Every structure is written in structure tokens, then in C-alpha cells.
Coordinates of C-alpha atoms in Angstrom, one line a residue:
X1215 CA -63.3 37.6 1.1
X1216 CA -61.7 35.1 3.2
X1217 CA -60.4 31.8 2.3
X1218 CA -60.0 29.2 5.3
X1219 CA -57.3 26.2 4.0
X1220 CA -58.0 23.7 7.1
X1221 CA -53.9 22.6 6.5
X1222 CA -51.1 23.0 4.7
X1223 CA -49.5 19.6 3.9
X1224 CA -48.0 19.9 0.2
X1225 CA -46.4 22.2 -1.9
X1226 CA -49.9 22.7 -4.0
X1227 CA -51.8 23.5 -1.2
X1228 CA -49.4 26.5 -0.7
X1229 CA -49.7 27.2 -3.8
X1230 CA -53.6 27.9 -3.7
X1231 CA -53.4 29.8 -0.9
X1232 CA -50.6 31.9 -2.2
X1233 CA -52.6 32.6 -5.8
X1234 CA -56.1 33.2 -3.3
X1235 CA -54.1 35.7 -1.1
X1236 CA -52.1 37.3 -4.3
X1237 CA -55.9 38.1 -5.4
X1238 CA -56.6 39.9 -2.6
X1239 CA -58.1 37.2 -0.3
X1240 CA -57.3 36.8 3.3
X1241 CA -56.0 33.2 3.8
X1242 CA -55.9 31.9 7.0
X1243 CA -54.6 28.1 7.6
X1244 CA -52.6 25.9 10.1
X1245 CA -49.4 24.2 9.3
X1246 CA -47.4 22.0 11.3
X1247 CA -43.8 23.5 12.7
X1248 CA -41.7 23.8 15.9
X1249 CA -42.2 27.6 16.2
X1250 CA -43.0 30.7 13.8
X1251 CA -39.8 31.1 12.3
X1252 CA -39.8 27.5 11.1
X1253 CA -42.8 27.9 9.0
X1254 CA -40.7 30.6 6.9
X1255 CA -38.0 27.7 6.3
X1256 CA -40.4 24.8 5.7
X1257 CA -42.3 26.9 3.4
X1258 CA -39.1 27.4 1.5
X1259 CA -37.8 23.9 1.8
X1260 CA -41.2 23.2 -0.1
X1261 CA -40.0 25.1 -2.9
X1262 CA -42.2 28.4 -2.9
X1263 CA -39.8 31.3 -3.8
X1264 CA -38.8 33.8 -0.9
X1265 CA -40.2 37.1 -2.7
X1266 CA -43.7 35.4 -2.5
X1267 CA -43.8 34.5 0.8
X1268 CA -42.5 37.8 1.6
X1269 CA -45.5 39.2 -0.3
X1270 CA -48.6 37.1 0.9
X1271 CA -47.9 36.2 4.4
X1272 CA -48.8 38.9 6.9
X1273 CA -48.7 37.4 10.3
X1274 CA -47.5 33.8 11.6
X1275 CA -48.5 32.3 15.0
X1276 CA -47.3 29.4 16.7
X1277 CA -49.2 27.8 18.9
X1278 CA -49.0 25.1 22.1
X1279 CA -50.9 23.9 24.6
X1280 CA -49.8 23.2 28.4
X1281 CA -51.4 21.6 30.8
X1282 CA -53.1 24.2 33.9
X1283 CA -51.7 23.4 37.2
X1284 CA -54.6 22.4 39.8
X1285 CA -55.7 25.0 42.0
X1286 CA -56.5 23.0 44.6
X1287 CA -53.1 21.3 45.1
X1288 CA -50.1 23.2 43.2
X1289 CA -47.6 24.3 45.7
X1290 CA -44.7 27.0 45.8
X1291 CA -41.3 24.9 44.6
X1292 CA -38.2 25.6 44.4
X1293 CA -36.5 25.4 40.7
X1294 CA -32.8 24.1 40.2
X1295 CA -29.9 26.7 38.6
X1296 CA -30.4 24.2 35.6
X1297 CA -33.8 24.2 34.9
X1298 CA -33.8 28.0 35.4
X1299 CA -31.1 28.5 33.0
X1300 CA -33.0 26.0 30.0
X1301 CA -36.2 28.4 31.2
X1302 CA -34.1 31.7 30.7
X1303 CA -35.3 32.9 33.7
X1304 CA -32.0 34.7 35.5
X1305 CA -31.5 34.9 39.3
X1306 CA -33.1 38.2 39.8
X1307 CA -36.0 37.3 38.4
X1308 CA -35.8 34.1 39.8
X1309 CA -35.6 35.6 43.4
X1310 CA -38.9 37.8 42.6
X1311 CA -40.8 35.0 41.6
X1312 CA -43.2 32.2 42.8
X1313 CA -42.6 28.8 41.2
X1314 CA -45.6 25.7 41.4
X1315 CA -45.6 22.3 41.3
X1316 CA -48.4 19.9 42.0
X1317 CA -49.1 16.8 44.2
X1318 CA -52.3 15.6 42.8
X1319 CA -55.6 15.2 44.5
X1320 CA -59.4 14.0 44.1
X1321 CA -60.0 17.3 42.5
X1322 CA -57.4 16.4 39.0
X1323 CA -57.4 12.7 39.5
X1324 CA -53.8 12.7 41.0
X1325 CA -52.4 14.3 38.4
X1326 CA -51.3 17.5 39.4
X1327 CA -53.1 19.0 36.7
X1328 CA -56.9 20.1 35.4
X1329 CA -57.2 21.3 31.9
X1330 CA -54.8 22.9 29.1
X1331 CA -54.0 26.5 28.0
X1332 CA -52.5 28.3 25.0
X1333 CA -49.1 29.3 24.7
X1334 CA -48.1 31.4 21.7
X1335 CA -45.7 33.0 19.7
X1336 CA -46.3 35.7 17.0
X1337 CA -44.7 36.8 14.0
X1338 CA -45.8 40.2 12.9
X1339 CA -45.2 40.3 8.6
X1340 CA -43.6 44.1 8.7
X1341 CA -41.2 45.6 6.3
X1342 CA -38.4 44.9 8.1
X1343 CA -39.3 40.9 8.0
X1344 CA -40.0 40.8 4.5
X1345 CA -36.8 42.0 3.5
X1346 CA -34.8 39.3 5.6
X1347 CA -37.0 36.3 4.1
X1348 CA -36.3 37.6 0.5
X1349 CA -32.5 38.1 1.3
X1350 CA -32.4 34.5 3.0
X1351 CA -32.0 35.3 6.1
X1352 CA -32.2 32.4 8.7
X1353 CA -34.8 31.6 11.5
X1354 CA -32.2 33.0 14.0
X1355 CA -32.5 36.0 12.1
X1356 CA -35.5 36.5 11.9
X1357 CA -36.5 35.2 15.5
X1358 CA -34.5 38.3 16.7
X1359 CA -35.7 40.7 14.3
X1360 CA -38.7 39.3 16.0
X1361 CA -37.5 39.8 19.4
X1362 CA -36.3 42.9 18.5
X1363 CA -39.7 44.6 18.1
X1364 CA -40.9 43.0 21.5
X1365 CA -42.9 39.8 19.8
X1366 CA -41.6 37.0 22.5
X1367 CA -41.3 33.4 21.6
X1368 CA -43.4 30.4 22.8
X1369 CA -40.4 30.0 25.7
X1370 CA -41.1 33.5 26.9
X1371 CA -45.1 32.7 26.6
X1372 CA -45.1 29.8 28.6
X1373 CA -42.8 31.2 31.9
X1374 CA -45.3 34.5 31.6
X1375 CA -47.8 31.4 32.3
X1376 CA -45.8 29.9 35.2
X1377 CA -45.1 33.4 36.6
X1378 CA -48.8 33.4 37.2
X1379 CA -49.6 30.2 38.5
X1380 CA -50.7 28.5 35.8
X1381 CA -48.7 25.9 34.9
X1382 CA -45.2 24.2 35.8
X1383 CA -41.8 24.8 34.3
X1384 CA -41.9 20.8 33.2
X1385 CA -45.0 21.4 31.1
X1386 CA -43.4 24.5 29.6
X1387 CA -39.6 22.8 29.4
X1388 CA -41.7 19.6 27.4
X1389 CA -43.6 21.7 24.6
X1390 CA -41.1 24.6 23.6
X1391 CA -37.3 24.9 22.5
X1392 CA -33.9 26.2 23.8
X1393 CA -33.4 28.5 21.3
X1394 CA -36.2 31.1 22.1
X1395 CA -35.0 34.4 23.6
X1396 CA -33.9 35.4 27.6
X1397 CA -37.3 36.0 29.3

């Protein structure tokens, strides 16, 4: 069975869902932080206990959505040292790559932009991860346990979606934070 909790807001919420899911219900809900590893913290600043989060949660994902660069006027730009270096992107990769900006037209109203796309950030519930949350380990830590296992952050996401065209290094820059990994 499958219980759908449209969000978590309260420390009793969590609770249900954490008694559903101990009973051998999937529980699938949304709840509102700045990345995965967050939700671990927030869920603990709630007051639900460490062991049971480590038991009933078995996969996190953050979420964002950035605006999509319009096709029919985004152009190749430039991006400074600075903004490359908040991005994570270093100058090899930089030198490879193909950056866009917009100037607007008829097509996206003069914005530069025509419709929004995901960017997200997963947090795979293994062993490994359990065992930090129980022995308190930090988001840091577990952000580069994370890492570690090749699950990229919402940082890392969003340049994949630049890399390709779809969208600009301010929309990524405005919806994600510094201390995701080197992409």
C-alpha cells in the first residue's frame, strides 16, 4: 500500500507517516527545505529521533525549477572567473564549454526565457547513510557521503542544464546554494 501525505508541516504529520511507513507502507510526501540534506536536519530539529529516520526514510529528493532559455534568442556568452567559480565550473571545463544568455524577443515576450524545468538532487537511503544520521552526523557529511557515491547536488544538476543550452548560469546561481559539490 501506498500512503500519499500532500505535506509535511508539523512534527505530527511526521509522525503519521513515520508509524504508516514502520507498518510497511510506502510514504511518499513533499516538505519544504533548501536541499536533501536539510530535510535530515529539519526533521530532527522537529524532534523525531535519528534511529527512526534512519529506519523509514529510503530516498530524499530535492527539487527546483529554472527557467528554459528561449530558443529563438539565447546566445553564446561569456561567463566571468567569479561567476564560474560560485558555479564550480573550473577553467578546463570552462574552456570546453558553451555558455547562453538571452536578449528577449516576440517569441518569450522579451524575456529571455520560455517555460521552466526541473532541477534535482537525490539522496539514495543506503547503509552507509543511515549510519551517519543515527551517529549525528551533519548535512556536510552526509552531502559528501552523498557525493561520494556519484549522487550530485541541485548546483551540479542545474550547470548539467546550462551545459546543454537550457538555461543560464543566473537562473541556476538564483535557486541553488554555494555549498553543493565541484561540478
Amino acid at each position: 500500500d501506498i500512503v500519499l501525505i500532500g505535506e509535511i508541516r508539523d512534527k505530527e504529520t511526521v509522525e503519521i507517516a513515520i508509524k504508516a511507513s514502520l507498518t510497511g507502507h510506502l510514504v511518499l510526501s513533499t516538505f519544504h527545505t533548501n536541499d536533501a540534506p536539510s530535510a535530515i536536519s529539519r526533521f530532527i530539529y522537529m524532534g523525531i529521533e535519528p534511529y527512526l529516520l534512519a529506519s523509514t526514510l529510503n530516498l530524499i529528493v530535492a527539487q527546483r525549477l529554472v527557467r528554459k532559455i528561449c530558443d529563438r534568442c539565447k546566445e553564446p556568452v561569456s561567463l566571468s572567473e567569479e561567476v564560474l567559480s560560485r558555479l564550480k565550473i573550473d577553467a578546463e571545463r570552462a574552456r570546453d564549454a558553451v555558455f547562453y544568455h538571452s536578449r528577449g524577443c516576440n517569441n518569450c515576450g522579451g524575456t529571455g526565457y520560455l517555460g521552466r524545468l526541473p532541477i534535482f538532487e537525490f539522496l539514495v537511503m543506503d547503509n552507509d547513510i543511515r549510519e551517519k544520521i543515527i551517529a549525528g552526523a551533519t548535512e556536510a557529511q552526509i552531502r559528501a557521503a552523498s557525493h561520494q557515491k556519484g549522487y550530485g547536488g541541485l548546483l551540479e544538476s542545474g550547470v548539467n542544464k546550462m551545459l546543454q543550452g537550457l538555461t543560464t548560469a543566473e537562473e541556476v546561481l538564483s535557486v541553488t546554494f554555494t555549498e553543493d559539490i565541484k561540478v
